[in-house]
Coordinates of C-alpha atoms and ligand atoms in Angstrom, one line a residue:
M188 CA 131.5 199.6 80.3
K189 CA 133.7 199.6 77.2
T190 CA 132.3 199.7 73.7
V191 CA 133.0 197.7 70.6
H192 CA 134.7 200.8 69.2
H193 CA 137.0 201.0 72.2
Y194 CA 138.0 197.3 72.1
T195 CA 138.5 197.3 68.4
Y196 CA 141.1 200.1 68.5
E197 CA 142.7 198.5 71.6
I198 CA 143.0 195.2 69.8
L199 CA 144.5 196.9 66.7
R200 CA 147.1 198.7 68.9
N201 CA 148.0 195.5 70.7
N202 CA 148.7 193.9 67.3
E203 CA 150.9 196.9 66.2
I204 CA 148.3 198.0 63.7
T205 CA 147.9 201.8 63.8
T206 CA 147.6 202.6 60.1
I207 CA 144.2 202.3 58.4
F208 CA 143.9 202.3 54.7
G209 CA 140.4 203.2 53.6
N210 CA 137.8 205.0 51.5
P211 CA 134.8 205.9 53.7
G212 CA 131.1 206.0 53.4
S213 CA 128.2 206.6 55.7
N214 CA 128.3 203.0 57.0
E215 CA 131.9 203.5 58.1
L216 CA 131.6 206.8 59.9
P217 CA 130.6 205.4 63.3
F218 CA 133.8 203.3 63.2
L219 CA 136.0 206.3 62.2
K220 CA 134.5 208.7 64.7
D221 CA 136.8 210.0 67.5
F222 CA 139.7 208.7 65.4
P223 CA 142.6 208.1 67.9
V224 CA 145.6 210.4 67.6
D225 CA 148.0 207.6 67.6
F226 CA 146.5 206.2 64.5
Q227 CA 147.0 207.4 60.9
Y228 CA 144.3 207.1 58.2
I229 CA 145.6 206.8 54.7
L230 CA 142.8 207.9 52.3
G231 CA 142.7 206.3 48.9
L232 CA 140.4 207.6 46.2
H233 CA 139.4 204.3 44.8
E234 CA 139.2 200.9 46.6
G235 CA 141.5 199.2 44.1
A236 CA 144.2 201.8 45.1
V237 CA 143.3 201.4 48.8
V238 CA 143.8 197.6 48.8
G239 CA 146.9 198.0 46.6
M240 CA 148.5 200.4 49.1
A241 CA 147.6 198.2 52.0
D242 CA 149.0 195.2 50.1
G243 CA 152.3 197.0 49.6
Y244 CA 152.4 198.2 53.2
A245 CA 151.7 194.7 54.5
Q246 CA 154.3 193.1 52.3
A247 CA 156.9 195.7 53.2
T248 CA 156.3 195.5 56.9
G249 CA 155.7 191.7 57.0
R250 CA 152.7 192.3 59.2
P251 CA 148.9 192.4 58.7
A252 CA 147.6 195.7 57.3
F253 CA 144.1 197.0 58.1
V254 CA 141.7 198.2 55.5
N255 CA 138.2 199.8 55.8
L256 CA 136.0 199.7 52.7
H257 CA 132.5 201.0 52.0
S258 CA 130.0 198.2 52.0
A259 CA 129.3 196.1 48.8
A260 CA 130.3 198.8 46.3
G261 CA 133.6 199.5 48.0
T262 CA 134.4 195.8 48.3
G263 CA 133.4 195.2 44.7
N264 CA 135.8 197.8 43.5
A265 CA 138.6 196.2 45.5
M266 CA 138.2 192.6 44.1
G267 CA 140.9 192.9 41.4
A268 CA 143.4 194.1 44.0
L269 CA 142.2 191.3 46.3
S270 CA 143.1 188.7 43.7
N271 CA 146.7 189.9 43.9
A272 CA 146.8 190.0 47.7
W273 CA 145.4 186.4 47.8
N274 CA 148.1 185.1 45.5
S275 CA 151.0 186.9 47.2
H276 CA 150.0 185.6 50.7
T277 CA 149.5 189.1 51.9
P278 CA 148.0 189.3 55.4
L279 CA 145.2 191.9 55.0
V280 CA 142.4 192.5 57.5
I281 CA 139.7 194.0 55.3
T282 CA 136.6 195.4 57.1
S283 CA 133.6 196.9 55.5
G284 CA 130.7 198.9 57.0
Q285 CA 127.3 197.3 56.9
Q286 CA 123.9 199.0 57.2
T287 CA 122.5 199.4 60.7
R288 CA 121.1 196.0 61.9
A289 CA 117.6 197.5 62.2
M290 CA 117.5 198.1 58.4
M291 CA 119.4 195.2 56.9
G292 CA 116.3 193.1 56.6
V293 CA 114.5 195.7 54.5
E294 CA 117.6 196.1 52.4
A295 CA 118.0 199.8 53.0
L296 CA 120.4 201.5 50.6
L297 CA 124.0 200.4 51.3
T298 CA 123.0 197.0 52.7
N299 CA 125.8 194.6 51.8
L300 CA 123.7 191.5 50.8
E301 CA 125.2 188.2 51.9
A302 CA 128.3 190.2 52.9
A303 CA 130.4 187.3 53.8
Q304 CA 129.9 185.7 50.4
L305 CA 131.1 188.7 48.5
P306 CA 134.9 188.5 48.7
K307 CA 135.0 184.7 48.3
P308 CA 137.1 182.9 47.0
L309 CA 139.8 185.5 47.5
V310 CA 139.9 185.4 51.3
K311 CA 141.0 182.9 53.9
W312 CA 138.0 183.8 56.2
S313 CA 135.0 185.9 55.7
H314 CA 132.5 186.8 58.4
E315 CA 129.7 189.1 59.6
P316 CA 129.4 188.8 63.3
A317 CA 126.0 187.6 64.5
S318 CA 125.8 190.3 67.1
A319 CA 127.6 193.4 68.2
E320 CA 129.0 191.5 71.2
E321 CA 130.9 189.3 68.8
V322 CA 132.7 192.1 66.9
P323 CA 135.9 192.5 69.1
H324 CA 136.4 188.7 69.0
A325 CA 135.9 188.7 65.2
I326 CA 138.5 191.5 64.7
K327 CA 141.1 189.6 66.8
R328 CA 140.2 186.3 65.0
A329 CA 140.6 188.1 61.7
I330 CA 144.1 189.4 62.6
D331 CA 145.2 186.0 63.8
I332 CA 143.9 184.1 60.7
A333 CA 145.4 186.7 58.3
G334 CA 148.9 186.5 59.8
A335 CA 149.2 182.8 60.3
E336 CA 150.8 180.7 57.4
A337 CA 149.8 180.6 54.7
A338 CA 149.1 184.3 55.3
G339 CA 146.4 186.0 53.3
P340 CA 143.5 188.4 53.3
V341 CA 140.4 188.1 55.5
Y342 CA 137.1 190.0 55.5
V343 CA 134.8 191.2 58.3
S344 CA 131.5 193.1 57.6
I345 CA 130.4 195.1 60.5
P346 CA 126.9 196.8 60.9
Y347 CA 127.4 200.4 61.9
S348 CA 125.0 200.1 64.8
D349 CA 127.5 197.9 66.6
W350 CA 130.2 200.4 67.4
D351 CA 128.6 202.1 70.3
V352 CA 127.3 198.9 72.0
E353 CA 128.8 198.2 75.4
V354 CA 130.3 194.8 75.8
D355 CA 131.6 192.4 78.5
E356 CA 135.0 193.2 80.0
Q357 CA 135.9 189.5 79.4
N358 CA 137.0 191.0 76.1
D359 CA 140.1 192.1 77.9
H360 CA 141.5 188.6 77.2
L361 CA 141.6 189.6 73.5
L362 CA 144.2 192.2 74.3
T363 CA 146.8 189.7 75.4
K364 CA 145.7 186.6 73.4
K365 CA 148.2 185.3 70.9
V366 CA 148.4 182.7 68.2
V367 CA 151.9 181.3 67.4
D368 CA 152.3 179.1 64.3
S369 CA 155.5 177.2 63.7
Q370 CA 155.8 174.6 61.0
C371 CA 159.3 173.0 61.3
L372 CA 160.1 169.8 59.5
S373 CA 160.8 166.8 61.7
H374 CA 164.3 165.3 61.7
H375 CA 162.8 162.2 60.1
Y376 CA 161.8 164.1 57.0
L377 CA 164.8 166.3 56.9
N378 CA 167.1 163.2 56.8
I379 CA 165.0 161.7 54.0
I380 CA 165.3 164.9 52.0
A381 CA 169.0 165.3 52.6
G382 CA 169.5 161.7 51.5
K383 CA 167.7 162.4 48.2
I384 CA 169.7 165.5 47.6
N385 CA 173.0 163.8 48.4
Q386 CA 172.1 160.9 46.0
A387 CA 171.3 163.2 43.1
T388 CA 174.0 164.2 40.6
N389 CA 172.6 167.4 39.1
V390 CA 170.5 169.5 41.3
A391 CA 168.6 172.7 40.3
I392 CA 167.1 175.1 42.8
V393 CA 164.0 177.3 42.3
F394 CA 163.3 180.0 44.8
G395 CA 160.0 181.8 45.0
T396 CA 158.2 184.7 46.5
D397 CA 157.7 183.3 50.0
I398 CA 161.5 183.1 50.5
D399 CA 161.4 186.9 50.4
R400 CA 158.1 187.2 52.4
Q401 CA 159.4 184.9 55.2
Y402 CA 162.8 186.8 55.3
A403 CA 164.6 183.6 54.3
N404 CA 166.9 185.3 51.7
E405 CA 170.1 184.8 53.5
S406 CA 169.4 181.2 54.2
A407 CA 168.5 180.7 50.6
I408 CA 171.9 182.1 49.5
K409 CA 173.8 179.9 52.0
F410 CA 171.9 176.8 50.9
A411 CA 172.6 177.4 47.2
E412 CA 176.3 178.1 48.0
N413 CA 176.7 175.1 50.3
L414 CA 175.1 172.8 47.8
N415 CA 176.9 174.5 44.9
A416 CA 173.8 174.4 42.7
P417 CA 172.3 176.8 40.1
V418 CA 169.3 179.0 41.1
W419 CA 166.3 180.0 39.1
V420 CA 163.5 182.4 40.3
A421 CA 160.0 180.8 40.0
P422 CA 157.9 181.8 37.0
S423 CA 155.9 185.1 37.3
S424 CA 157.5 185.6 40.7
P425 CA 155.9 188.6 42.5
R426 CA 159.0 189.1 44.7
C427 CA 162.7 188.6 44.3
P428 CA 163.9 185.8 46.6
F429 CA 167.6 185.6 45.4
P430 CA 170.1 188.4 44.3
T431 CA 170.0 188.8 40.5
T432 CA 173.7 189.7 40.8
H433 CA 174.7 186.4 42.4
P434 CA 176.9 184.1 40.3
H435 CA 174.5 181.2 40.9
F436 CA 171.5 183.1 39.5
Q437 CA 170.3 181.8 36.2
G438 CA 167.3 184.0 35.6
I439 CA 163.5 183.8 35.9
L440 CA 161.9 180.6 34.7
P441 CA 159.6 180.9 31.6
A442 CA 155.9 180.5 32.6
S443 CA 155.1 177.5 30.4
I444 CA 155.0 173.7 31.0
A445 CA 157.2 172.9 28.1
G446 CA 159.6 175.8 28.8
I447 CA 160.2 174.7 32.4
S448 CA 160.7 170.9 31.7
S449 CA 163.2 171.6 28.9
I450 CA 165.3 173.8 31.2
F451 CA 165.3 171.0 33.9
E452 CA 165.8 168.1 31.4
Q453 CA 169.5 167.8 32.3
Y454 CA 168.8 167.7 36.1
D455 CA 167.8 164.7 38.1
L456 CA 166.5 166.7 41.0
V457 CA 164.7 170.1 41.2
L458 CA 164.2 171.7 44.6
V459 CA 161.5 174.4 44.9
F460 CA 161.3 176.6 47.9
G461 CA 158.4 179.1 48.5
A462 CA 156.7 179.0 45.1
P463 CA 153.8 177.2 43.5
V464 CA 154.8 174.3 41.3
F465 CA 154.5 176.1 39.0
R466 CA 152.6 179.3 38.3
Y467 CA 152.2 178.8 34.5
H468 CA 150.8 181.4 32.2
Q469 CA 151.0 180.8 28.4
Y470 CA 149.9 177.3 27.4
E471 CA 152.8 175.4 25.8
P472 CA 151.9 171.8 26.4
G473 CA 154.5 169.3 27.1
E474 CA 155.8 167.1 29.9
Y475 CA 155.6 168.7 33.4
L476 CA 159.1 167.2 34.0
A477 CA 161.3 164.8 32.0
A478 CA 161.1 161.2 33.2
Q479 CA 164.5 161.3 34.8
T480 CA 163.8 164.5 36.8
K481 CA 162.4 164.3 40.3
L482 CA 161.0 167.3 42.2
I483 CA 160.8 168.2 45.9
A484 CA 158.9 171.3 46.9
F485 CA 158.7 173.3 50.2
S486 CA 155.7 175.6 50.7
C487 CA 153.9 177.4 53.4
D488 CA 150.5 176.7 51.7
I489 CA 148.6 173.4 51.7
H490 CA 146.5 174.6 48.7
E491 CA 149.6 175.4 46.7
A492 CA 151.1 172.0 47.6
A493 CA 147.9 170.2 46.9
R494 CA 147.4 171.7 43.5
A495 CA 151.0 171.0 42.3
A496 CA 150.9 168.5 39.4
M497 CA 153.9 166.6 40.6
G498 CA 156.7 166.0 43.2
T499 CA 156.9 165.5 46.9
N500 CA 155.6 168.6 48.6
Y501 CA 156.4 169.5 52.2
I502 CA 154.5 172.2 54.2
C503 CA 157.1 174.0 56.4
D504 CA 158.9 177.1 57.5
L505 CA 161.3 178.0 54.7
E506 CA 164.0 179.7 56.8
D507 CA 164.1 176.8 59.2
C508 CA 164.3 174.1 56.6
L509 CA 166.9 175.8 54.4
T510 CA 169.1 176.4 57.4
R511 CA 168.9 172.9 58.7
L512 CA 169.3 171.3 55.2
S513 CA 172.4 173.5 54.6
E514 CA 174.1 171.8 57.5
I515 CA 173.6 168.3 56.2
V516 CA 173.7 168.4 52.4
E517 CA 177.0 167.5 50.6
T518 CA 178.4 170.1 48.2
K519 CA 178.0 169.1 44.5
T520 CA 181.2 169.1 42.5
T521 CA 179.6 170.0 39.2
N522 CA 180.1 173.5 38.0
V523 CA 177.3 176.0 38.2
P524 CA 176.6 177.2 34.7
L525 CA 177.8 180.7 33.9
R526 CA 175.0 183.0 32.9
P527 CA 175.7 184.8 29.6
T528 CA 176.6 188.4 30.3
V529 CA 174.1 191.0 29.3
E530 CA 175.6 193.7 27.1
L531 CA 174.7 197.2 28.2
A532 CA 172.3 198.8 25.7
E533 CA 173.4 201.5 23.4
S534 CA 172.0 205.0 23.6
S535 CA 169.2 205.4 21.0
Q536 CA 169.8 208.0 18.3
H537 CA 166.0 208.6 18.1
Q538 CA 163.5 210.6 20.0
F539 CA 162.8 207.8 22.4
I540 CA 164.6 205.6 24.9
Q541 CA 164.5 201.9 24.3
P542 CA 163.4 199.8 27.3
E543 CA 166.7 198.0 27.6
R544 CA 168.5 201.3 27.7
L545 CA 166.0 202.8 30.2
F546 CA 166.5 199.8 32.6
D547 CA 170.3 200.2 32.4
L548 CA 170.0 203.8 33.3
I549 CA 167.6 203.1 36.1
N550 CA 170.0 200.5 37.4
Q551 CA 173.0 202.8 37.1
F552 CA 171.5 205.8 38.9
S553 CA 169.3 204.1 41.6
P554 CA 170.9 204.1 45.0
E555 CA 171.8 200.9 46.8
H556 CA 168.8 199.1 48.4
T557 CA 166.3 200.7 46.0
I558 CA 162.9 198.9 46.0
Y559 CA 161.2 198.4 42.6
T560 CA 157.6 197.7 41.9
N561 CA 156.9 196.6 38.3
E562 CA 153.9 196.8 36.1
S563 CA 155.5 197.3 32.8
T564 CA 154.3 194.0 31.4
S565 CA 156.2 193.5 28.1
T566 CA 159.5 194.4 29.7
T567 CA 159.5 192.1 32.7
N568 CA 162.2 189.8 31.2
I569 CA 164.4 192.9 30.5
L570 CA 163.9 194.0 34.1
W571 CA 165.0 190.6 35.5
E572 CA 168.1 190.7 33.2
R573 CA 169.2 194.2 33.8
L574 CA 168.2 195.4 37.3
S575 CA 170.3 194.5 40.3
L576 CA 167.7 193.2 42.8
T577 CA 169.5 192.4 46.0
G578 CA 168.5 192.0 49.6
Q579 CA 165.1 191.4 51.1
G580 CA 162.1 193.2 49.8
S581 CA 163.6 194.7 46.7
Y582 CA 161.0 193.8 44.1
Y583 CA 157.1 193.6 44.0
F584 CA 154.8 192.6 41.2
A585 CA 151.1 191.8 41.0
A586 CA 150.9 188.2 42.1
A587 CA 147.7 187.4 40.2
G588 CA 148.7 189.6 37.2
G589 CA 145.9 192.0 38.1
L590 CA 146.9 195.4 36.8
G591 CA 146.5 198.4 39.2
F592 CA 148.8 197.0 41.8
A593 CA 152.3 198.5 41.3
M594 CA 151.4 202.2 41.6
P595 CA 149.5 202.0 44.9
A596 CA 151.7 199.2 46.2
A597 CA 154.7 201.5 45.7
V598 CA 152.9 204.1 47.9
G599 CA 152.3 201.6 50.6
I600 CA 155.8 200.2 50.5
Q601 CA 157.4 203.7 50.6
L602 CA 155.2 204.5 53.6
A603 CA 156.5 201.4 55.4
Q604 CA 160.2 201.9 54.2
S605 CA 161.0 205.6 54.5
Q606 CA 164.8 204.8 54.5
R607 CA 164.8 203.2 51.0
K608 CA 163.9 204.7 47.6
V609 CA 160.9 203.2 45.9
V610 CA 160.7 203.3 42.1
A611 CA 157.5 202.2 40.4
I612 CA 158.1 201.0 36.8
I613 CA 154.7 201.2 35.1
G614 CA 153.4 200.7 31.5
D615 CA 151.2 203.3 29.9
G616 CA 148.4 200.8 29.9
S617 CA 148.8 199.6 33.5
A618 CA 149.1 203.2 34.8
N619 CA 145.4 203.8 34.3
Y620 CA 144.0 201.2 36.6
S621 CA 145.0 202.8 40.0
I622 CA 146.1 206.2 38.8
T623 CA 144.5 207.8 41.9
A624 CA 147.4 206.4 44.0
L625 CA 149.2 209.6 42.7
W626 CA 146.9 211.7 44.8
T627 CA 147.6 209.8 48.0
A628 CA 151.4 210.0 47.3
A629 CA 151.1 213.8 46.8
Q630 CA 148.9 214.5 49.8
Y631 CA 150.9 212.4 52.3
K632 CA 154.2 213.5 50.7
I633 CA 155.2 209.9 50.0
P634 CA 158.2 210.3 47.7
V635 CA 157.7 207.4 45.2
I636 CA 159.3 207.8 41.7
F637 CA 156.8 206.7 39.1
I638 CA 158.4 205.9 35.8
I639 CA 155.8 205.5 33.0
L640 CA 157.0 203.6 29.9
K641 CA 155.1 205.1 27.1
N642 CA 154.9 202.9 24.0
G643 CA 151.2 203.7 23.2
T644 CA 150.1 200.1 23.3
Y645 CA 149.3 197.1 25.4
G646 CA 152.6 195.5 24.4
A647 CA 152.2 192.3 26.3
L648 CA 148.8 191.6 24.7
R649 CA 150.4 192.1 21.2
W650 CA 153.0 189.5 22.2
F651 CA 150.2 187.2 23.5
A652 CA 148.1 187.7 20.4
D653 CA 151.1 186.3 18.4
V654 CA 151.4 183.3 20.8
L655 CA 147.7 182.6 20.3
N656 CA 147.8 183.4 16.6
A657 CA 144.9 185.8 17.2
K658 CA 144.8 188.2 14.3
N659 CA 143.0 191.5 13.9
V660 CA 142.2 192.0 17.6
P661 CA 140.7 195.4 18.5
G662 CA 141.5 197.4 21.6
M663 CA 145.3 196.9 21.6
D664 CA 146.5 200.5 21.6
V665 CA 146.3 203.3 24.2
P666 CA 147.4 206.5 22.3
D667 CA 147.1 210.1 23.3
I668 CA 147.4 209.9 27.1
N669 CA 149.3 212.7 28.7
F670 CA 150.5 211.3 32.0
S671 CA 152.5 214.3 33.1
Q672 CA 149.3 216.4 32.9
I673 CA 147.3 213.8 34.8
A674 CA 150.0 213.6 37.5
Q675 CA 150.1 217.4 37.8
G676 CA 146.3 217.4 38.2
Y677 CA 146.7 215.1 41.2
G678 CA 149.5 217.3 42.6
V679 CA 152.5 215.2 41.6
N680 CA 155.6 216.9 40.0
A681 CA 155.8 215.4 36.5
Y682 CA 158.1 215.4 33.5
S683 CA 157.9 213.9 30.0
V684 CA 161.3 212.8 28.5
C685 CA 162.5 211.1 25.4
Q686 CA 166.3 211.3 25.6
D687 CA 168.9 209.7 27.9
E688 CA 170.2 213.0 29.4
E689 CA 166.7 214.3 30.1
F690 CA 165.9 211.1 31.9
I691 CA 169.1 211.0 33.9
Y692 CA 168.6 214.6 35.0
T693 CA 164.9 214.2 36.0
F694 CA 165.6 210.9 37.7
Q695 CA 168.4 212.4 39.8
Q696 CA 166.2 215.3 40.7
A697 CA 163.5 212.9 41.7
L698 CA 165.9 210.8 43.8
N699 CA 166.8 214.0 45.8
S700 CA 163.2 215.1 46.3
D701 CA 161.1 214.5 49.4
K702 CA 158.0 214.5 47.3
P703 CA 156.7 212.1 44.7
T704 CA 157.7 212.5 41.0
L705 CA 156.3 211.0 37.8
I706 CA 158.6 210.6 34.8
E707 CA 156.9 209.8 31.6
V708 CA 159.4 208.2 29.2
L709 CA 158.8 207.7 25.5
T710 CA 160.0 204.1 24.8
A711 CA 158.9 203.8 21.2
N712 CA 158.4 206.2 18.3
H713 CA 154.8 205.3 17.4
Q714 CA 152.4 207.1 19.8
Ligands
TZD975 N1 142.9 194.1 33.3 C1 143.5 193.8 34.5 C2 142.9 194.3 35.7 N2 144.6 193.0 34.5 C3 145.1 192.6 33.4 N3 146.2 191.8 33.5 C4 144.6 192.9 32.1 C5 143.5 193.7 32.1 C6 145.2 192.4 30.8 N4 146.5 192.9 30.5 C7 147.6 192.2 30.8 O1 147.7 191.1 31.3 S1 149.0 193.0 30.2 C8 148.1 194.3 29.6 C9 146.8 194.1 29.8 C10 145.7 195.0 29.4 C11 148.8 195.4 28.9 C12 149.5 196.3 29.8 O2 150.1 197.3 29.0 P1 151.2 198.3 29.5 O3 152.6 197.5 29.3 O4 151.2 199.5 28.6 O5 151.0 198.5 30.9 P2 153.3 196.9 28.0 O6 154.7 196.8 28.4 O7 153.0 197.8 26.9 O8 152.7 195.5 27.8
CA976 CA1 152.4 200.0 27.0

């Protein structure tokens, strides 16, 4: 007879999952015992970093990633990271160890109370199997639910007494069982949509994160070119769906109601593909859209579509609908507006490198196909203006704005994409939330380049305090943190720089290294 342990690893293998991200405790040891040689275990030192790494890995592979956390405390530590995974439609199968069934009732130490409730509402499905016999089925069910559109995290709590239980060989069916989901628009709807596009005079396109996640980038370019329409990237987009170097690219939309409607005032039709309508942030009230502007959106996610404040919203596969629409829409004859050219920043004469200049240098010296993760909050607009983000999977940002994503995500992405360079651009505030990702990068020789922008403050919050007219707010500064010492303590080569030449030199060294590097860059003179 085969055990729950046996079937679980077989199911994972059959679903091409052989990497486990985790932080173990006693409840998890019976799952991890006799760890198969064809699997790799990636140890994270804090569960926020564990889920952040798995999130990056899942996003970069386009496949569900597997996580093993320690009971309630481990799950609790991971909740911030889970909010990002939930919002980026990242397929994650998160398991946690539960107390042995015999002692759950008396609530022995490490019992996960109402385990299935704990990660809600940030999971698509959450479950604790009613018996050991159900565990293999629950694992397969979790993988299928996580991966199907709209993809997202799921959670399974497994009592540690279950692993050695022998189960029915009918479970063999789970090894070949498949779920295929396909959401193609009918001809009927496609023709209605094409009719509306063809009738419109001025059309604007918005591309969002799911274009990149569903590998629809090339179809998005063809569609925009065939239609001859300008393209914006959706507000707060966690991925880059359209090349920032393309002549149709107009920039990233502002994240406010009034800001968006004023940009689209002159258009009679806005088409949104693969983004919420819209992911607002700062509250600037106004019309959602001007009266003359209509909106049609295409999404993989019914909740996203249902919560949109306006428009006609279709649930469909993005690649399919873009390709088929491209064939039937008529090219617009209006000119695509030219984006004002961004002047390269001057070298600073001071003992610091201004962010604009730093981004220009990063852009100039990064090799082709570099992947960036970003958690330098006050410089995000500068990044979108100055970095060449081209090709699929070139940019990752915390989808829920939860800090502590971009450092571990970079480690997971680099693990998945050994052929491309991964550069993590991190603020000196953000760097503290998942700093332990440095240790995993060092131990597993994952050669991420971490660039820390050191301005000594929570810059984005200072900006927000102005927007909210909130004066005399405490807790806005983070002085006196030595990131190169911290990084060295975790085993990562690290440098502190404040001038262009120093940065260029260390960055080039880092690009040629097969180990991770941290470069701490002074970006303001008040520390
Ligand atoms: N905690 C978590 C987990 N997520 C958050 N988003 C915040 C706190 C609030 N927060 C922001 O939204 S931006 C920010 C904080 C604290 C400042 C980040 O500072 P930084 O970057 O040094 O990383 P800048 O460029 O100086 O803003
Ligand atoms: Ca900062």
